[in-house]
CSV table of C-alpha atoms in Angstrom, one decimal:
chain,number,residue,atom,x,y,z
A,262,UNK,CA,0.0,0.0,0.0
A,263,UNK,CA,1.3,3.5,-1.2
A,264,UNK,CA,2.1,6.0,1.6
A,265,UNK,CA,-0.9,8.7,-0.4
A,266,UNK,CA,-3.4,5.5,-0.3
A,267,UNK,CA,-2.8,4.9,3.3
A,268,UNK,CA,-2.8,8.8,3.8
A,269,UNK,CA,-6.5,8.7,1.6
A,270,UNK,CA,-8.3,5.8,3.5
A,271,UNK,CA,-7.0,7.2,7.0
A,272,UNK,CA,-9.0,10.3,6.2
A,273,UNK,CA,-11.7,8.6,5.3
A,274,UNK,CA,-11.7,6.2,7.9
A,275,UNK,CA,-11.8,9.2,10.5
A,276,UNK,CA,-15.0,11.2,7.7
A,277,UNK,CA,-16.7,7.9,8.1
A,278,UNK,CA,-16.6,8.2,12.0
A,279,UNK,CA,-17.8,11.4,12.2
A,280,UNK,CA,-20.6,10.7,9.7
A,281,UNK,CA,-21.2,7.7,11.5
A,282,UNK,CA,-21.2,6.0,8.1
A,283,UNK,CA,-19.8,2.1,8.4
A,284,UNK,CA,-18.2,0.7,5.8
A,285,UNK,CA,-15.5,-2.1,4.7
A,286,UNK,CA,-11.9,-1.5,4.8
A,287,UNK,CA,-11.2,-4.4,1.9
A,288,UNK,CA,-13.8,-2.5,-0.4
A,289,UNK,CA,-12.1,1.0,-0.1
A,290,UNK,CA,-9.0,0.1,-0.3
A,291,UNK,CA,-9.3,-2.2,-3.5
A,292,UNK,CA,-10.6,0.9,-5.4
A,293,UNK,CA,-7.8,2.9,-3.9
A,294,UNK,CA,-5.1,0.2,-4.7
A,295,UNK,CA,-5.9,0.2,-8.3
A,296,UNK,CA,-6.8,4.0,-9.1
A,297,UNK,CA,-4.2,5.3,-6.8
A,298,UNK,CA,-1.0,5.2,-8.8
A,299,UNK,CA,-1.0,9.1,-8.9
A,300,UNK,CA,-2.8,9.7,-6.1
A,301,UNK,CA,-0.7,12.1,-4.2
A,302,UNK,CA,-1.2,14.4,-7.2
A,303,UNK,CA,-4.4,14.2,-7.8
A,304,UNK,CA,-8.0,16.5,-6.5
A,305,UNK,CA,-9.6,14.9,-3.8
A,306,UNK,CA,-13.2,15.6,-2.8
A,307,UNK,CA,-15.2,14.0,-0.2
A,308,UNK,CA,-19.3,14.2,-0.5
A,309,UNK,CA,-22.2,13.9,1.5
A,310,UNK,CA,-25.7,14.5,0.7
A,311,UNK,CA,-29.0,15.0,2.8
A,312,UNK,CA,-32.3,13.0,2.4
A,313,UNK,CA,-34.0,9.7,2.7
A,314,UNK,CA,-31.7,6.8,1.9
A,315,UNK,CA,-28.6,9.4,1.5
A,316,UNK,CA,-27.5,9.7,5.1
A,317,UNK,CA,-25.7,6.0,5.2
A,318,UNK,CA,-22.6,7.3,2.8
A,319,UNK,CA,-19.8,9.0,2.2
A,320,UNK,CA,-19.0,9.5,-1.2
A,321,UNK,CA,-15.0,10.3,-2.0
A,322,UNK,CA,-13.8,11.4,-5.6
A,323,UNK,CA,-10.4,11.8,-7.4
A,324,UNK,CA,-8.8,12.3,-10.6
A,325,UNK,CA,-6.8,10.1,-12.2
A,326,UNK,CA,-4.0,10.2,-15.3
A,327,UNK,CA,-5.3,10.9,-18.2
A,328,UNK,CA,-3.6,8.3,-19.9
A,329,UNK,CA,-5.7,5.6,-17.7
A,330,UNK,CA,-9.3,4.1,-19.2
A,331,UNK,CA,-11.2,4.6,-16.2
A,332,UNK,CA,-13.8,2.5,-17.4
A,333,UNK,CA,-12.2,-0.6,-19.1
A,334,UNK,CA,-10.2,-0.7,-15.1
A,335,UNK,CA,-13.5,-0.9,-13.3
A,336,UNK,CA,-14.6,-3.8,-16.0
A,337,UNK,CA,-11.3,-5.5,-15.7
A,338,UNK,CA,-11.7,-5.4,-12.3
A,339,UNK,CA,-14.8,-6.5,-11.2
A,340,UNK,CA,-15.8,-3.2,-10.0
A,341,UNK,CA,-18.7,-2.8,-12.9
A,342,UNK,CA,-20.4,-5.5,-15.0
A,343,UNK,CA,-19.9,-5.4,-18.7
A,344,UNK,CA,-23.0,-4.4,-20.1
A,345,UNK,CA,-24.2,-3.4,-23.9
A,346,UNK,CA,-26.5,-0.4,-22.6
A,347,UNK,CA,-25.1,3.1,-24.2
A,348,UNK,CA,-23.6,4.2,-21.1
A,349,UNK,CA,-20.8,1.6,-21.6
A,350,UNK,CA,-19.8,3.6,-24.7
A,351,UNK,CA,-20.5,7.1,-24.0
A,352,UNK,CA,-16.9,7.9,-22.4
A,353,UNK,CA,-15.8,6.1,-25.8
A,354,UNK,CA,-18.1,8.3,-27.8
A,355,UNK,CA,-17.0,11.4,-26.3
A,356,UNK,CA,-13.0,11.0,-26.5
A,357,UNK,CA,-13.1,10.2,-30.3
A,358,UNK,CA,-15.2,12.9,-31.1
A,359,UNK,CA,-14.0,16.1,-28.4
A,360,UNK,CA,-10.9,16.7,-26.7
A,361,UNK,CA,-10.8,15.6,-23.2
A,362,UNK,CA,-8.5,17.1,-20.5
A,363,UNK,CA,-8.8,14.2,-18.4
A,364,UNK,CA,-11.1,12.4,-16.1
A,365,UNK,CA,-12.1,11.4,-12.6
A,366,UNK,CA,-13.7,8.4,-10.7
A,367,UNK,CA,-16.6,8.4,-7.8
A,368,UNK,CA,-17.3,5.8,-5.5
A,369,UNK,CA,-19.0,5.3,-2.2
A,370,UNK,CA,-17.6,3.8,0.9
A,371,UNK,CA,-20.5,1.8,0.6
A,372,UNK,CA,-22.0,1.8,-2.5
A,373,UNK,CA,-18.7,0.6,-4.2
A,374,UNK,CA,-17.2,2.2,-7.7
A,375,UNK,CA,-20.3,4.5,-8.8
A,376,UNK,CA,-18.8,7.3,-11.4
A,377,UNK,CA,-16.5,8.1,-13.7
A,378,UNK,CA,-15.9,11.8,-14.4
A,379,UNK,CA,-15.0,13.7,-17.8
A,380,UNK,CA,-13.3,16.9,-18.1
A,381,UNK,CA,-13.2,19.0,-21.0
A,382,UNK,CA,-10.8,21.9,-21.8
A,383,UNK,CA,-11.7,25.1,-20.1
A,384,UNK,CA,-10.1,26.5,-23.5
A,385,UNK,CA,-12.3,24.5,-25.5
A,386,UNK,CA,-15.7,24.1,-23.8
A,387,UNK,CA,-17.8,21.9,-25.9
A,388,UNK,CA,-21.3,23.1,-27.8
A,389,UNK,CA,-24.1,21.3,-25.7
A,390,UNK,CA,-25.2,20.4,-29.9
A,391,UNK,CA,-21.8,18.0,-30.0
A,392,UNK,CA,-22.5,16.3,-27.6
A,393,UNK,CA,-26.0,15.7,-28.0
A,394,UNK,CA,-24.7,14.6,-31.4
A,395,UNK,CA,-22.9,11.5,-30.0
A,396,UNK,CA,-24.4,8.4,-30.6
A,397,UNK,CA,-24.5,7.0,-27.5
A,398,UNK,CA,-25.4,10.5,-25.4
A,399,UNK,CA,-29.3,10.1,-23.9
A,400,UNK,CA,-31.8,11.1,-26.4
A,401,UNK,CA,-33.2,13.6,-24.2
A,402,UNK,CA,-30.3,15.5,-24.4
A,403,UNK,CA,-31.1,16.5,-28.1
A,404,UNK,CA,-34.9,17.3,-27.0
A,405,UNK,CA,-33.8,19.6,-24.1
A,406,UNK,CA,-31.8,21.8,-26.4
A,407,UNK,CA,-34.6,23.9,-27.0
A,408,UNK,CA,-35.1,24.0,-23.2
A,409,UNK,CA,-31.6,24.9,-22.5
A,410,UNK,CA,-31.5,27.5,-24.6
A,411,UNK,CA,-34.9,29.4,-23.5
A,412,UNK,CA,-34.0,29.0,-19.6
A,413,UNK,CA,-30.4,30.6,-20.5
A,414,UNK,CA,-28.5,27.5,-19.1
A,415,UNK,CA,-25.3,28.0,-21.3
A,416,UNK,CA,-24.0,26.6,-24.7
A,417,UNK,CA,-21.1,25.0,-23.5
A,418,UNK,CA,-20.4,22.2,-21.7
A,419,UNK,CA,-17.3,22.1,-19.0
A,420,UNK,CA,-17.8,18.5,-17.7
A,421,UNK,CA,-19.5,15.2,-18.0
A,422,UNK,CA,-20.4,12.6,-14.9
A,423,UNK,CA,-21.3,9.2,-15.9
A,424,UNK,CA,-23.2,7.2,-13.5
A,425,UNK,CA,-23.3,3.2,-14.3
A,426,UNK,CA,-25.1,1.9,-11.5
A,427,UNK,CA,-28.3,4.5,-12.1
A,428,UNK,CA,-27.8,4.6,-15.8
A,429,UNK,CA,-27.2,8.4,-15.7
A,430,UNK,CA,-25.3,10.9,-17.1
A,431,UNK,CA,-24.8,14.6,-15.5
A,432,UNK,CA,-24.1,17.8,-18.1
A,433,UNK,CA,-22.4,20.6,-16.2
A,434,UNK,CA,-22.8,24.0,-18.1
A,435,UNK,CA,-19.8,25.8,-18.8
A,436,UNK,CA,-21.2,29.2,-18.7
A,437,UNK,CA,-23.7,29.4,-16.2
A,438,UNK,CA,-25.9,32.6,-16.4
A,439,UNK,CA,-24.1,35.5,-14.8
A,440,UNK,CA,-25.6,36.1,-11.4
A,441,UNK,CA,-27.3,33.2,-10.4
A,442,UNK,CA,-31.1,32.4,-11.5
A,443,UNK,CA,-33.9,34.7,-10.5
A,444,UNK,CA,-36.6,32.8,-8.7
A,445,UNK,CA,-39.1,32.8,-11.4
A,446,UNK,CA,-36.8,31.9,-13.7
A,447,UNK,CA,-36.1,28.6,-11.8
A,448,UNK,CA,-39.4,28.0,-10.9
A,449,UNK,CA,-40.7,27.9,-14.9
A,450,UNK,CA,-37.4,25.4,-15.6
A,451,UNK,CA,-38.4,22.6,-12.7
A,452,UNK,CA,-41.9,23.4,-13.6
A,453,UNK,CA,-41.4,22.4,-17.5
A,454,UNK,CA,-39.6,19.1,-16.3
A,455,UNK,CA,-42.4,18.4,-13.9
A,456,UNK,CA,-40.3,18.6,-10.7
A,457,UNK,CA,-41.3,19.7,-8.0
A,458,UNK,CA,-42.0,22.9,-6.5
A,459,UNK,CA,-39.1,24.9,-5.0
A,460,UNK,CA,-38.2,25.6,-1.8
A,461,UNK,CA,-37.8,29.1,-0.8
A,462,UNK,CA,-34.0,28.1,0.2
A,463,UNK,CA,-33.9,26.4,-3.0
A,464,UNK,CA,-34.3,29.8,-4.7
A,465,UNK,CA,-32.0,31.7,-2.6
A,466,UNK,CA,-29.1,29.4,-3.3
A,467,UNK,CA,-30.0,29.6,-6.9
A,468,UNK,CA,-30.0,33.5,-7.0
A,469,UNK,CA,-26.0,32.3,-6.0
A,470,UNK,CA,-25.2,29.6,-7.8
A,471,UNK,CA,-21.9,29.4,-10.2
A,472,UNK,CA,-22.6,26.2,-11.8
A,473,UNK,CA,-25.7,24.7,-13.3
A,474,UNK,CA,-26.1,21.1,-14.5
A,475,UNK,CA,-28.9,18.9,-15.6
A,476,UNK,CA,-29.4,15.3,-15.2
A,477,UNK,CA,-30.4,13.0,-18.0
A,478,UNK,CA,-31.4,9.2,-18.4
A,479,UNK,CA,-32.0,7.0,-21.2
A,480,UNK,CA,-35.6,5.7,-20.6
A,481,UNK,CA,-37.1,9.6,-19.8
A,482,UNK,CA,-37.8,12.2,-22.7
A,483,UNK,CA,-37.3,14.6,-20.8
A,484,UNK,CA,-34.4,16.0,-18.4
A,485,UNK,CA,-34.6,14.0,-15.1
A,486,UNK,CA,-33.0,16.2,-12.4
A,487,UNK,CA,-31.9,20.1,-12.0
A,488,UNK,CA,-29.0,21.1,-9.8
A,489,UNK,CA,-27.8,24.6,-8.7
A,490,UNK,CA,-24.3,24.8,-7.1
A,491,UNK,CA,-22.7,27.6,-5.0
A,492,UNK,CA,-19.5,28.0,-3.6
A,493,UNK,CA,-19.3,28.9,0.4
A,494,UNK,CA,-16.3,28.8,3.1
A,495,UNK,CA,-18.8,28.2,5.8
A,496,UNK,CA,-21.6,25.4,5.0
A,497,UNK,CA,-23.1,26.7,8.1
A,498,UNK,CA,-23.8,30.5,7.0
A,499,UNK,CA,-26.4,28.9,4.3
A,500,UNK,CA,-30.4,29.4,4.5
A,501,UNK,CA,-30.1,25.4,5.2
A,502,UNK,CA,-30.5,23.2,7.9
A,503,UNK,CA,-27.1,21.0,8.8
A,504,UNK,CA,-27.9,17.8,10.5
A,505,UNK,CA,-25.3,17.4,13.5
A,506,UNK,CA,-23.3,14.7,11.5
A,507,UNK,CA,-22.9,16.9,8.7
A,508,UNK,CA,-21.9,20.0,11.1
A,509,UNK,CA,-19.2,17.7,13.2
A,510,UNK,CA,-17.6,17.1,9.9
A,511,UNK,CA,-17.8,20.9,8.7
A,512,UNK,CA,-16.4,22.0,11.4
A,513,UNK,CA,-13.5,19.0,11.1
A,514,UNK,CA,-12.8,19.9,7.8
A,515,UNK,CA,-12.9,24.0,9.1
A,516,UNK,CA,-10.3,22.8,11.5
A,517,UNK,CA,-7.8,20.9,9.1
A,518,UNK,CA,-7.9,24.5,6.9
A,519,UNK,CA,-10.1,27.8,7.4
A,520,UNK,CA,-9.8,29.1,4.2
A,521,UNK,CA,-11.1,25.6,1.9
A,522,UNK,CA,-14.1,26.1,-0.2
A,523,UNK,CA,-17.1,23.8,-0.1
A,524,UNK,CA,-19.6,23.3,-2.9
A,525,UNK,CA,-23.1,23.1,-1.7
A,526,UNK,CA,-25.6,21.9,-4.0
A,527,UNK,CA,-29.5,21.4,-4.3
A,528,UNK,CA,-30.9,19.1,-6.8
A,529,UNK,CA,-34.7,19.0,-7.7
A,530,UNK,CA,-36.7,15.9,-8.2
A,531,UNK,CA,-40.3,15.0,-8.7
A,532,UNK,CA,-41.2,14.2,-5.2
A,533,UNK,CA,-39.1,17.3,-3.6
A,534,UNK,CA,-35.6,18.6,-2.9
A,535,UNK,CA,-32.3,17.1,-1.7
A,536,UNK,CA,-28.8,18.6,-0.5
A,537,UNK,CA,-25.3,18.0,-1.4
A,538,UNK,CA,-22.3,18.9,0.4
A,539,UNK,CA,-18.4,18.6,-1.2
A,540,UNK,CA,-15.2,19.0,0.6
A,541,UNK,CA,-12.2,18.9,-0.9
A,542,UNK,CA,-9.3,16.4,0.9
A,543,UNK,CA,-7.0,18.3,-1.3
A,544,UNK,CA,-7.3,21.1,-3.8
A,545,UNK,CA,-4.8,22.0,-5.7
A,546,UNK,CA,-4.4,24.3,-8.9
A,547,UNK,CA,-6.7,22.2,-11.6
A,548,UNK,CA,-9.9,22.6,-9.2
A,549,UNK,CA,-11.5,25.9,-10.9
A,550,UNK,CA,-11.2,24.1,-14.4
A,551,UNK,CA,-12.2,20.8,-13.2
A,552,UNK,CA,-15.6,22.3,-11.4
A,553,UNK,CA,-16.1,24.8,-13.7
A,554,UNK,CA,-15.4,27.8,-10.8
A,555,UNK,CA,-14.2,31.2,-11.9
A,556,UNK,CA,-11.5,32.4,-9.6
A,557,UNK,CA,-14.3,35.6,-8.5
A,558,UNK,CA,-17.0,32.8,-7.9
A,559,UNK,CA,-19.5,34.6,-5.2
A,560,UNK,CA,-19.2,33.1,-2.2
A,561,UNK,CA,-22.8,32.6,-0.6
A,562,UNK,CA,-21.3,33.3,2.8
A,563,UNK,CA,-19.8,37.2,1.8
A,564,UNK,CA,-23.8,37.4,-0.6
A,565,UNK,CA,-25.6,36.4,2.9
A,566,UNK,CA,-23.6,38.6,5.1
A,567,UNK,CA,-24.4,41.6,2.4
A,568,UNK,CA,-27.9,41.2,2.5
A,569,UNK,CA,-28.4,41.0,6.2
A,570,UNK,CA,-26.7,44.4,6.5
């Protein structure tokens, strides 16, 4: 075992505790073992998300060379089952037909190997239209353009998330609108994709948010999920409520270094809202391109402060 692998799965080990989240050693470290080689370079980014069925894991991310086949590994491996559905080819798809600046993978201490991550060149954002193009990409992609283009979403496309287990495939907007979303505005979007109504801390974080994305499926028409994402140095400052799992390892996290960023995220859905909180184990320099984040992006801590004044 690599001294940055031990290092990894020591910090998740003590995450895990304070989340109260349970999980097998072997598991972790087999995913660690065999994506690890670069690990002490690479972004690291623990999640955790709110909600029914969430609360039980700890999700931890990472980029890895871009020389490696992310995907082929996992099959190799045992860690996915080799499958003839489109989202087996859609990394494939993608590389032959954009350039790609390299990629990522996603798995939960408890769920096992769950995403693999695709970055594109801040320099050379992809046209949403490309990349509905590809023959493998959801076809709801293609009937949404019309969507994304009336709700302002952006016509460029910074990264791609490709869920196996679910069968998903997240689109993360390149150019979110400047400013954030006006309530209205994000109340006609999740209305038009039947999701369901927003919260009214739904719509404050969106009148934040630096990043947009859109999840899509390929059994649904239509586009399955809407997130909003801000940027914040203190997870407790937002108009949200922290269960006191999540706050012992905010304030953990807080401890380790006062001046990291979290993302803090709210996704729609039919049935209501959840929350998403990421932490990052390790920065470094390729974070803004990799997520997207401007180096100006508003904090929602220094927005909140300014309008309670």
């Amino acid at each position: 075992m690599s001294e940055a692998v031990q290092a990894l799965h020591s910090a998740i080990e003590e995450a895990a505790g304070l989340l109260e989240v349970a999980y097998r050693r072997d598991d972790v470290l087999r995913v660690l073992n065999l994506y690890g080689g670069e690990l002490a370079e690479a972004v690291v980014a623990f999640r955790v998300a709110t909600g029914a069925g969430r609360a039980g894991e700890l999700d931890c991310r990472f980029t890895v060379p871009q020389n490696l086949d992310p995907y082929r590994l996992a099959v190799d491996n045992g860690l996915l089952e080799k499958t003839d559905h489109p989202v087996s080819r859609l990394l494939v798809d993608l590389a032959e037909r954009c350039p790609v600046d390299g990629y990522g993978i996603d798995f939960g201490v408890v769920g096992g190997f769950k995403k693999i991550w695709a970055v594109l060149p801040r320099t050379g954002l992809q046209d949403v239209r490309t990349l509905a193009a590809l023959p493998s990409m959801p076809g709801s992609l293609a009937a949404s353009l019309d969507f994304i283009d009336r709700h302002g979403l952006g016509d460029t496309v910074g990264l791609l998330g490709v869920d196996y287990h679910h069968r998903t495939v997240n689109i993360y907007f390149g150019e979110p609108p400047a400013g954030g979303l006006a309530p209205e505005s994000v109340r006609a979007m999740l209305r038009e994709v039947d999701q369901a109504e927003p919260s009214e801390q739904m719509l404050r974080l969106g009148r934040r948010a630096f990043g947009v994305y859109v999840t899509l499926d390929w059994d649904s028409p239509a586009i399955t999920r809407v997130c909003l994402a801000v940027a914040t140095t203190d997870p407790e400052s937002l108009p949200v409520e922290l269960d006191d799992r999540i706050r012992r390892f905010v304030r953990h996290v807080q401890a380790a270094d006062p001046q990291t960023r979290f993302v803090y995220a709210v996704a729609s859905q039919p049935d209501g809202e959840y929350y998403k909180l990421q932490s990052y184990y390790r920065w470094g320099a390729g974070v803004p391109d990799i997520m997207q984040l401007p180096d100006d992006a508003p904090l929602l801590t220094d927005s909140l402060e300014k309008e309670a004044s």
